[in-house]
PDB file of C-alpha atoms in Angstrom:
ATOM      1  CA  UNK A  21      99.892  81.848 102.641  1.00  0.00           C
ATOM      2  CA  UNK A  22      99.154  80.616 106.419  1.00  0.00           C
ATOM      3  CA  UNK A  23      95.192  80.951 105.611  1.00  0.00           C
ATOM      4  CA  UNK A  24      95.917  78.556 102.615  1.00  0.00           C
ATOM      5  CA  UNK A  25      98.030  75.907 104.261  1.00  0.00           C
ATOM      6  CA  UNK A  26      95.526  75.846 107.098  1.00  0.00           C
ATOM      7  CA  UNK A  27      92.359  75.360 104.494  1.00  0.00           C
ATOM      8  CA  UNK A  28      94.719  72.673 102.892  1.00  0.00           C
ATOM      9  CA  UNK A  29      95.622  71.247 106.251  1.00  0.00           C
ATOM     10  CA  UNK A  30      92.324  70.903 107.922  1.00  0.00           C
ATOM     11  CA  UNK A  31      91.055  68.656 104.664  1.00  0.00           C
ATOM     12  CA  UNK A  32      90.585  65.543 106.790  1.00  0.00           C
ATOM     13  CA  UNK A  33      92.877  62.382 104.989  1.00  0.00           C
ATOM     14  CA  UNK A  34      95.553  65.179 103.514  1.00  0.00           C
ATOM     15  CA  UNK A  35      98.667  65.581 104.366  1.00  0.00           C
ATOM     16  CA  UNK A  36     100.711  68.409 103.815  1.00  0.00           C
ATOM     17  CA  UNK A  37     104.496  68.316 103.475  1.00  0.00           C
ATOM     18  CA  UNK A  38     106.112  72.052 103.353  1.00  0.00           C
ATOM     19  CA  UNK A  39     109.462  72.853 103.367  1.00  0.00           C
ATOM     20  CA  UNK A  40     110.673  76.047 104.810  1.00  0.00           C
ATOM     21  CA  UNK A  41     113.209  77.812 106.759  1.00  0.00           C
ATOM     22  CA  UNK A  42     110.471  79.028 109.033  1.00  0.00           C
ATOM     23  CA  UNK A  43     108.859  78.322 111.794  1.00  0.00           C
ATOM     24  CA  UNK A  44     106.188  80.898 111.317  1.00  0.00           C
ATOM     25  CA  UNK A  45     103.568  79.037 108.984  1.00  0.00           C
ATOM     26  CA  UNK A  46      99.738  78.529 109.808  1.00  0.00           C
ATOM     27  CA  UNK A  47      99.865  78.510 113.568  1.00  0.00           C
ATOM     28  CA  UNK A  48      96.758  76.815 114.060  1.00  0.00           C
ATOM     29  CA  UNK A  49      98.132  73.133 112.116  1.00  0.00           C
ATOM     30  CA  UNK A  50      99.575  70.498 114.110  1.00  0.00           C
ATOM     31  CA  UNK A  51     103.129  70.044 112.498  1.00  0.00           C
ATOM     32  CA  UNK A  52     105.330  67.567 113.123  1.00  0.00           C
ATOM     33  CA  UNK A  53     108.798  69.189 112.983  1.00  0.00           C
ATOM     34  CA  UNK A  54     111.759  67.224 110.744  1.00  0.00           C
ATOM     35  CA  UNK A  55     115.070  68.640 111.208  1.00  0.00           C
ATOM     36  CA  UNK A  56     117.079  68.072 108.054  1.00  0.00           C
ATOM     37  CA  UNK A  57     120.972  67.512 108.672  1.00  0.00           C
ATOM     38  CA  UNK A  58     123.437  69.883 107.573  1.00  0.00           C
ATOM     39  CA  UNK A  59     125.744  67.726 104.620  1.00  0.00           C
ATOM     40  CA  UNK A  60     129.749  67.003 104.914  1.00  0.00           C
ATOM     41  CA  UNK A  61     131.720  69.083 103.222  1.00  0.00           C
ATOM     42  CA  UNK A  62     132.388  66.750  99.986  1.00  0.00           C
ATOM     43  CA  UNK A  63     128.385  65.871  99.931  1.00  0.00           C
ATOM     44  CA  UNK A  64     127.937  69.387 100.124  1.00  0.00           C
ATOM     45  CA  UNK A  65     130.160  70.425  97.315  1.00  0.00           C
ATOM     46  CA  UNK A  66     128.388  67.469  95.558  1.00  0.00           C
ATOM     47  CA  UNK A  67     124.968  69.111  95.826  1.00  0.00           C
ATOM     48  CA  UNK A  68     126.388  72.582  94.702  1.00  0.00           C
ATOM     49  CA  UNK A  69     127.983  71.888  91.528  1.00  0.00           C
ATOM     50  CA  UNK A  70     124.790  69.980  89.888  1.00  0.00           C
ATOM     51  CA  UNK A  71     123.209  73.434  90.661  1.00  0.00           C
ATOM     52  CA  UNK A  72     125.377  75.958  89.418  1.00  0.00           C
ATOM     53  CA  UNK A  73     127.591  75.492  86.835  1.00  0.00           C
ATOM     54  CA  UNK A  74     129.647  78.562  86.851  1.00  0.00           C
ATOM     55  CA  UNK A  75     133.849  77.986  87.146  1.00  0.00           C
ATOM     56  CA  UNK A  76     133.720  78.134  91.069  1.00  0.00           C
ATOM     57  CA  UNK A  77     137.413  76.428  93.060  1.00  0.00           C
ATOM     58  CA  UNK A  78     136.536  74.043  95.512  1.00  0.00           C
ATOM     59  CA  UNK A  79     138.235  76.358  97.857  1.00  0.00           C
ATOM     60  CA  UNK A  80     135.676  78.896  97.262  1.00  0.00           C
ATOM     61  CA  UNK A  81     132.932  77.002  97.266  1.00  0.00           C
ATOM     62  CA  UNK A  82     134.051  75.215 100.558  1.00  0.00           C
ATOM     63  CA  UNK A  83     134.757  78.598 102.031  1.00  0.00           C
ATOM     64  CA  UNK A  84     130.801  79.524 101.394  1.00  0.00           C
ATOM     65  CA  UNK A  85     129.640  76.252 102.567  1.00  0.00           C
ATOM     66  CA  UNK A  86     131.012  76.954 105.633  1.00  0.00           C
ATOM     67  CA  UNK A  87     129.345  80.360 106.352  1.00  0.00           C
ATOM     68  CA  UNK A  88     125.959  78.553 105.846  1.00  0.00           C
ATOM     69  CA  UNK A  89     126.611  75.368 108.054  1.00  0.00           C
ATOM     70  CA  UNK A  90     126.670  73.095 105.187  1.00  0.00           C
ATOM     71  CA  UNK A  91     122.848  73.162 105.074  1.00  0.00           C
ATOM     72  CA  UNK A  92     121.183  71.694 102.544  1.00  0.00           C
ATOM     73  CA  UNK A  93     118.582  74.488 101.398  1.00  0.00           C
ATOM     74  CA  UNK A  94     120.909  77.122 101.800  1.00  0.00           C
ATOM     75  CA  UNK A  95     123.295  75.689  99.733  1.00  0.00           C
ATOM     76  CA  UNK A  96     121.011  75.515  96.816  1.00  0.00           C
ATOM     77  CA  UNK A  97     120.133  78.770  97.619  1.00  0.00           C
ATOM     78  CA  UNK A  98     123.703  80.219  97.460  1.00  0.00           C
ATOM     79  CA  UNK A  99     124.027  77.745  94.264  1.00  0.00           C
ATOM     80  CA  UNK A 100     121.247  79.155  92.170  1.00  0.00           C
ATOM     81  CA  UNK A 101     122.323  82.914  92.814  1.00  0.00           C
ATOM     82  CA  UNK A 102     125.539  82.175  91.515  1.00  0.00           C
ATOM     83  CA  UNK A 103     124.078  80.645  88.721  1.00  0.00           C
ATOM     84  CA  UNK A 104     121.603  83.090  88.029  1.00  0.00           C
ATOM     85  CA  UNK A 105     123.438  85.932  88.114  1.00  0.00           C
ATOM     86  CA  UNK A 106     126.465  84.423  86.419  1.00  0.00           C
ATOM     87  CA  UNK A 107     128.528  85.100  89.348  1.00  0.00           C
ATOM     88  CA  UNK A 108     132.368  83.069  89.837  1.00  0.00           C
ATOM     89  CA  UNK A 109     133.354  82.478  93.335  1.00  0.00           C
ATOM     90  CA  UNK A 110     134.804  85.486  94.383  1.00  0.00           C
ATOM     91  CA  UNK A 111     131.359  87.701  93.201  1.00  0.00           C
ATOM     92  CA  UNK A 112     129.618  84.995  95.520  1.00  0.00           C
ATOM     93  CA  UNK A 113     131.586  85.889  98.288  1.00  0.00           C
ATOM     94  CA  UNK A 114     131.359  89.199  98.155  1.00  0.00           C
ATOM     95  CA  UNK A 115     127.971  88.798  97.876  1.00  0.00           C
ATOM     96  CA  UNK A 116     127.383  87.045 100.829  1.00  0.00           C
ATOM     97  CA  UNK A 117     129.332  89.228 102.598  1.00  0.00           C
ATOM     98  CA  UNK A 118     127.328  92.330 101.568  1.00  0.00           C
ATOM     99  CA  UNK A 119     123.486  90.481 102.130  1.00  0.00           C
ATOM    100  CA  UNK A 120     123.388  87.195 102.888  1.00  0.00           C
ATOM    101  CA  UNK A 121     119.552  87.103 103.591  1.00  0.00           C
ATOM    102  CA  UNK A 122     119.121  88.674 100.078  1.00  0.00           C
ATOM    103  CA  UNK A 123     120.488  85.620  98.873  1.00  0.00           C
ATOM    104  CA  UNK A 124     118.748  82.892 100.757  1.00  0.00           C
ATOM    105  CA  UNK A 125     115.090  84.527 100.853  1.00  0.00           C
ATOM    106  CA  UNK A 126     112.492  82.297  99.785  1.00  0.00           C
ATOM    107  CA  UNK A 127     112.037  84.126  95.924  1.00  0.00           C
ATOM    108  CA  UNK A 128     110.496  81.618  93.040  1.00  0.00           C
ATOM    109  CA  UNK A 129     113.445  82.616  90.722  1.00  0.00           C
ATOM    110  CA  UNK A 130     115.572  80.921  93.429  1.00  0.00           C
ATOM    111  CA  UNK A 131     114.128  77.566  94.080  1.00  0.00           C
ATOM    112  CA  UNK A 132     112.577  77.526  90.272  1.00  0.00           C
TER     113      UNK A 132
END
């Protein structure tokens, strides 16, 4: 994937705009870094329901927004697993709790 973002990158006029939770992509571009802000806790449970619409309490769903740091990414990450494998709160949880980075890796079923 670097090779292609650096053939995109080097197209003189383009700019690229790439979203990742890496900073490991095409060494050789010039980025300019943009930090995005983790959410509040209500925005937060705002951007998680729309996602997954499984019968999750606001208490659990608060409880897993707090072991990612309210970020936005990861919470659609954590929302579309649930979804996706039909999961309620507690199954997300224990999830978590048993592989969180198998849950947040970058997979195309996740941020479909």
């Amino acid at each position: 994937m670097a090779s292609f973002v650096s053939e995109i990158a080097n197209i003189p006029g383009m700019t690229v705009i790439l979203t990742t939770r890496t900073s490991d992509v095409a060494r050789d571009v010039r980025w300019t870094r943009v930090e995005i802000p983790k959410l509040e806790k209500a925005p937060a449970r705002k951007f998680f329901r729309p996602v997954c619409h499984r019968e999750i309490t606001d208490d659990d769903i608060d409880t897993q927004l707090v072991t990612v740091d309210f970020h936005p990414s990861s919470i659609r990450a954590l929302a579309r697993s649930a979804e996706e494998n039909r999961w309620n709160g507690k199954e997300l949880l224990k999830e978590w709790r048993t592989g969180p980075k198998e849950l947040l890796k970058s997979d195309s079923n996740l941020w479909g």
